[in-house]
């Protein structure tokens, strides 16, 4: 079903530092099909493009904001992801780690898909649309991480199993409450 969702790159005077298209396609593959019904297009763009296409400010939950300052926007089956905004606070070297890059994109993409799910599955007025979208984002991200990076959970469990006994030993000896010779 994710094949029915078109992913289009539409940048103006901008080139993403990493391949974003593949990450979006990957993230869409892990969304249950029923949540993608009616979603037609995901546009990968940048703030300059949005500034030229959408004039003025948008209202959402008693706030007004410029669309070009958002990470993403959703409107009737179409999602805009502002890649420059999503990557704004992260050094390019972090984006070279595929899991990190995909997670950053996934946070915004899944939030906007959350708006889509809310519009289709729970129609009607709700004053907390952003909260609902964030709840769906968390569910979809968890589903993605568990299915795609299942092996990382095993690494974290093994790491915790090794560190837990050390932490307990330090706590018993009184070493965990001291930081650089000072009391915490």
mmCIF file of C-alpha atoms in Angstrom:
data_model
loop_
_atom_site.group_PDB
_atom_site.id
_atom_site.type_symbol
_atom_site.label_atom_id
_atom_site.label_comp_id
_atom_site.label_asym_id
_atom_site.label_seq_id
_atom_site.Cartn_x
_atom_site.Cartn_y
_atom_site.Cartn_z
ATOM 1 C CA UNK A 1 0.000 0.000 0.000
ATOM 2 C CA UNK A 2 2.857 2.394 0.702
ATOM 3 C CA UNK A 3 3.590 2.056 -3.022
ATOM 4 C CA UNK A 4 0.382 4.024 -3.705
ATOM 5 C CA UNK A 5 1.739 7.011 -1.773
ATOM 6 C CA UNK A 6 3.816 9.169 -4.100
ATOM 7 C CA UNK A 7 7.000 10.591 -2.634
ATOM 8 C CA UNK A 8 8.135 13.702 -4.490
ATOM 9 C CA UNK A 9 11.228 15.824 -3.971
ATOM 10 C CA UNK A 10 10.621 19.516 -4.611
ATOM 11 C CA UNK A 11 13.459 21.751 -3.410
ATOM 12 C CA UNK A 12 14.278 25.343 -4.250
ATOM 13 C CA UNK A 13 17.951 26.348 -3.878
ATOM 14 C CA UNK A 14 18.521 23.440 -1.494
ATOM 15 C CA UNK A 15 19.996 19.988 -1.652
ATOM 16 C CA UNK A 16 19.643 17.683 1.363
ATOM 17 C CA UNK A 17 22.981 16.578 2.839
ATOM 18 C CA UNK A 18 21.843 12.912 2.744
ATOM 19 C CA UNK A 19 19.412 10.758 0.758
ATOM 20 C CA UNK A 20 15.999 11.444 2.274
ATOM 21 C CA UNK A 21 13.799 9.737 -0.316
ATOM 22 C CA UNK A 22 14.881 6.212 0.670
ATOM 23 C CA UNK A 23 14.303 6.898 4.366
ATOM 24 C CA UNK A 24 10.760 8.139 3.720
ATOM 25 C CA UNK A 25 9.997 5.078 1.568
ATOM 26 C CA UNK A 26 11.376 2.832 4.318
ATOM 27 C CA UNK A 27 9.300 4.556 7.010
ATOM 28 C CA UNK A 28 6.124 4.293 4.923
ATOM 29 C CA UNK A 29 6.609 0.536 4.509
ATOM 30 C CA UNK A 30 6.193 0.053 8.263
ATOM 31 C CA UNK A 31 2.896 1.957 8.548
ATOM 32 C CA UNK A 32 -0.137 -0.367 8.600
ATOM 33 C CA UNK A 33 -1.983 -0.147 5.273
ATOM 34 C CA UNK A 34 -5.294 0.995 6.761
ATOM 35 C CA UNK A 35 -3.563 4.164 8.045
ATOM 36 C CA UNK A 36 -2.294 5.098 4.588
ATOM 37 C CA UNK A 37 -5.683 4.953 2.847
ATOM 38 C CA UNK A 38 -6.405 8.364 1.388
ATOM 39 C CA UNK A 39 -2.821 9.564 1.749
ATOM 40 C CA UNK A 40 -1.793 10.510 -1.774
ATOM 41 C CA UNK A 41 1.517 12.294 -1.608
ATOM 42 C CA UNK A 42 4.501 13.068 0.597
ATOM 43 C CA UNK A 43 6.416 16.095 -0.658
ATOM 44 C CA UNK A 44 10.023 16.499 0.462
ATOM 45 C CA UNK A 45 10.751 20.193 0.332
ATOM 46 C CA UNK A 46 12.477 23.075 2.085
ATOM 47 C CA UNK A 47 11.420 26.285 3.817
ATOM 48 C CA UNK A 48 12.182 28.543 0.859
ATOM 49 C CA UNK A 49 9.817 26.555 -1.354
ATOM 50 C CA UNK A 50 7.059 26.704 1.268
ATOM 51 C CA UNK A 51 7.609 30.454 1.776
ATOM 52 C CA UNK A 52 6.942 30.998 -1.933
ATOM 53 C CA UNK A 53 3.943 28.637 -2.131
ATOM 54 C CA UNK A 54 2.100 29.369 1.123
ATOM 55 C CA UNK A 55 1.757 33.016 2.066
ATOM 56 C CA UNK A 56 0.765 34.326 5.460
ATOM 57 C CA UNK A 57 0.290 32.439 8.684
ATOM 58 C CA UNK A 58 -1.679 29.344 9.659
ATOM 59 C CA UNK A 59 -3.735 28.911 12.822
ATOM 60 C CA UNK A 60 -3.620 25.760 14.891
ATOM 61 C CA UNK A 61 -4.916 25.337 18.431
ATOM 62 C CA UNK A 62 -5.011 29.072 19.246
ATOM 63 C CA UNK A 63 -1.544 29.685 17.786
ATOM 64 C CA UNK A 64 -0.489 31.336 14.562
ATOM 65 C CA UNK A 65 2.714 30.401 12.804
ATOM 66 C CA UNK A 66 4.469 30.624 9.477
ATOM 67 C CA UNK A 67 4.357 27.330 7.561
ATOM 68 C CA UNK A 68 8.028 27.704 6.575
ATOM 69 C CA UNK A 69 9.015 27.461 10.257
ATOM 70 C CA UNK A 70 7.436 24.005 10.714
ATOM 71 C CA UNK A 71 9.049 20.609 10.253
ATOM 72 C CA UNK A 72 6.000 19.294 8.436
ATOM 73 C CA UNK A 73 2.455 20.080 7.372
ATOM 74 C CA UNK A 74 -0.569 17.924 6.627
ATOM 75 C CA UNK A 75 -3.552 18.867 4.497
ATOM 76 C CA UNK A 76 -6.173 16.518 3.028
ATOM 77 C CA UNK A 77 -4.082 13.551 1.971
ATOM 78 C CA UNK A 78 -0.848 15.472 1.376
ATOM 79 C CA UNK A 79 2.154 15.763 3.687
ATOM 80 C CA UNK A 80 4.915 18.327 3.326
ATOM 81 C CA UNK A 81 8.212 17.533 5.050
ATOM 82 C CA UNK A 82 10.541 20.525 5.353
ATOM 83 C CA UNK A 83 13.846 18.703 5.324
ATOM 84 C CA UNK A 84 16.002 21.742 6.107
ATOM 85 C CA UNK A 85 13.898 22.405 9.220
ATOM 86 C CA UNK A 86 14.017 18.744 10.321
ATOM 87 C CA UNK A 87 17.839 18.693 10.068
ATOM 88 C CA UNK A 88 18.359 22.266 11.318
ATOM 89 C CA UNK A 89 19.733 21.550 14.813
ATOM 90 C CA UNK A 90 21.884 18.536 13.957
ATOM 91 C CA UNK A 91 25.426 18.435 12.562
ATOM 92 C CA UNK A 92 25.763 16.735 9.186
ATOM 93 C CA UNK A 93 27.982 14.043 10.691
ATOM 94 C CA UNK A 94 24.994 12.798 12.762
ATOM 95 C CA UNK A 95 22.930 12.519 9.585
ATOM 96 C CA UNK A 96 25.452 10.069 8.148
ATOM 97 C CA UNK A 97 24.204 7.485 10.660
ATOM 98 C CA UNK A 98 21.247 5.924 8.799
ATOM 99 C CA UNK A 99 19.278 5.025 11.931
ATOM 100 C CA UNK A 100 19.590 8.551 13.317
ATOM 101 C CA UNK A 101 18.615 10.197 10.028
ATOM 102 C CA UNK A 102 15.640 7.880 9.580
ATOM 103 C CA UNK A 103 14.506 8.448 13.173
ATOM 104 C CA UNK A 104 14.594 12.258 12.703
ATOM 105 C CA UNK A 105 12.543 12.050 9.531
ATOM 106 C CA UNK A 106 10.238 9.468 11.114
ATOM 107 C CA UNK A 107 9.355 11.762 14.022
ATOM 108 C CA UNK A 108 7.935 14.381 11.667
ATOM 109 C CA UNK A 109 6.505 11.995 9.055
ATOM 110 C CA UNK A 110 4.698 9.897 11.655
ATOM 111 C CA UNK A 111 3.369 13.016 13.406
ATOM 112 C CA UNK A 112 1.844 14.186 10.125
ATOM 113 C CA UNK A 113 0.488 10.689 9.420
ATOM 114 C CA UNK A 114 -1.041 10.976 12.901
ATOM 115 C CA UNK A 115 -2.988 14.024 11.671
ATOM 116 C CA UNK A 116 -4.106 11.978 8.657
ATOM 117 C CA UNK A 117 -5.250 9.069 10.849
ATOM 118 C CA UNK A 118 -7.065 11.482 13.156
ATOM 119 C CA UNK A 119 -8.857 13.079 10.202
ATOM 120 C CA UNK A 120 -9.991 9.717 8.794
ATOM 121 C CA UNK A 121 -10.535 7.517 11.859
ATOM 122 C CA UNK A 122 -11.642 10.050 14.446
ATOM 123 C CA UNK A 123 -13.358 12.827 12.492
ATOM 124 C CA UNK A 124 -14.854 15.784 14.269
ATOM 125 C CA UNK A 125 -13.558 18.689 16.267
ATOM 126 C CA UNK A 126 -10.915 18.047 18.897
ATOM 127 C CA UNK A 127 -9.061 20.824 20.608
ATOM 128 C CA UNK A 128 -5.980 18.669 21.118
ATOM 129 C CA UNK A 129 -5.110 17.692 17.542
ATOM 130 C CA UNK A 130 -1.383 18.007 18.185
ATOM 131 C CA UNK A 131 -1.618 15.687 21.192
ATOM 132 C CA UNK A 132 -3.466 13.084 19.109
ATOM 133 C CA UNK A 133 -0.869 13.382 16.319
ATOM 134 C CA UNK A 134 1.944 12.979 18.858
ATOM 135 C CA UNK A 135 0.295 9.868 20.306
ATOM 136 C CA UNK A 136 0.102 8.337 16.827
ATOM 137 C CA UNK A 137 3.712 9.373 16.184
ATOM 138 C CA UNK A 138 4.823 7.467 19.289
ATOM 139 C CA UNK A 139 2.816 4.364 18.305
ATOM 140 C CA UNK A 140 4.107 4.355 14.728
ATOM 141 C CA UNK A 141 7.714 5.027 15.768
ATOM 142 C CA UNK A 142 7.591 2.221 18.302
ATOM 143 C CA UNK A 143 6.161 -0.142 15.683
ATOM 144 C CA UNK A 144 8.887 0.873 13.222
ATOM 145 C CA UNK A 145 11.729 0.537 15.727
ATOM 146 C CA UNK A 146 10.548 -2.840 17.030
ATOM 147 C CA UNK A 147 10.097 -4.282 13.546
ATOM 148 C CA UNK A 148 13.065 -2.695 11.782
ATOM 149 C CA UNK A 149 15.709 -2.482 14.516
ATOM 150 C CA UNK A 150 14.740 -5.468 16.664
ATOM 151 C CA UNK A 151 18.415 -6.373 17.047
ATOM 152 C CA UNK A 152 19.151 -3.069 18.796
ATOM 153 C CA UNK A 153 16.771 -4.045 21.594
ATOM 154 C CA UNK A 154 18.888 -7.146 22.172
ATOM 155 C CA UNK A 155 22.064 -5.065 22.253
ATOM 156 C CA UNK A 156 20.504 -2.650 24.776
ATOM 157 C CA UNK A 157 19.326 -5.562 26.951
ATOM 158 C CA UNK A 158 22.793 -7.144 26.883
ATOM 159 C CA UNK A 159 24.386 -3.783 27.655
ATOM 160 C CA UNK A 160 21.994 -3.270 30.583
ATOM 161 C CA UNK A 161 22.677 -6.788 31.849
ATOM 162 C CA UNK A 162 26.393 -6.026 31.923
ATOM 163 C CA UNK A 163 26.116 -2.555 33.443
ATOM 164 C CA UNK A 164 23.422 -3.297 36.008
ATOM 165 C CA UNK A 165 25.651 -5.449 38.258
ATOM 166 C CA UNK A 166 28.427 -2.831 38.052
ATOM 167 C CA UNK A 167 25.998 -0.041 38.977
ATOM 168 C CA UNK A 168 24.704 -2.072 41.932
ATOM 169 C CA UNK A 169 28.259 -2.706 43.138
ATOM 170 C CA UNK A 170 29.072 1.011 42.903
ATOM 171 C CA UNK A 171 25.886 1.909 44.735
ATOM 172 C CA UNK A 172 26.673 -0.508 47.582
ATOM 173 C CA UNK A 173 30.188 0.841 47.886
ATOM 174 C CA UNK A 174 28.878 4.423 47.926
ATOM 175 C CA UNK A 175 30.576 5.415 44.666
ATOM 176 C CA UNK A 176 27.441 6.309 42.703
ATOM 177 C CA UNK A 177 26.489 9.300 44.857
ATOM 178 C CA UNK A 178 29.847 11.042 44.376
ATOM 179 C CA UNK A 179 30.638 12.995 41.249
ATOM 180 C CA UNK A 180 34.235 14.251 40.830
ATOM 181 C CA UNK A 181 34.837 14.052 44.563
ATOM 182 C CA UNK A 182 31.786 16.169 45.453
ATOM 183 C CA UNK A 183 28.471 15.015 46.847
ATOM 184 C CA UNK A 184 25.703 14.830 44.244
#
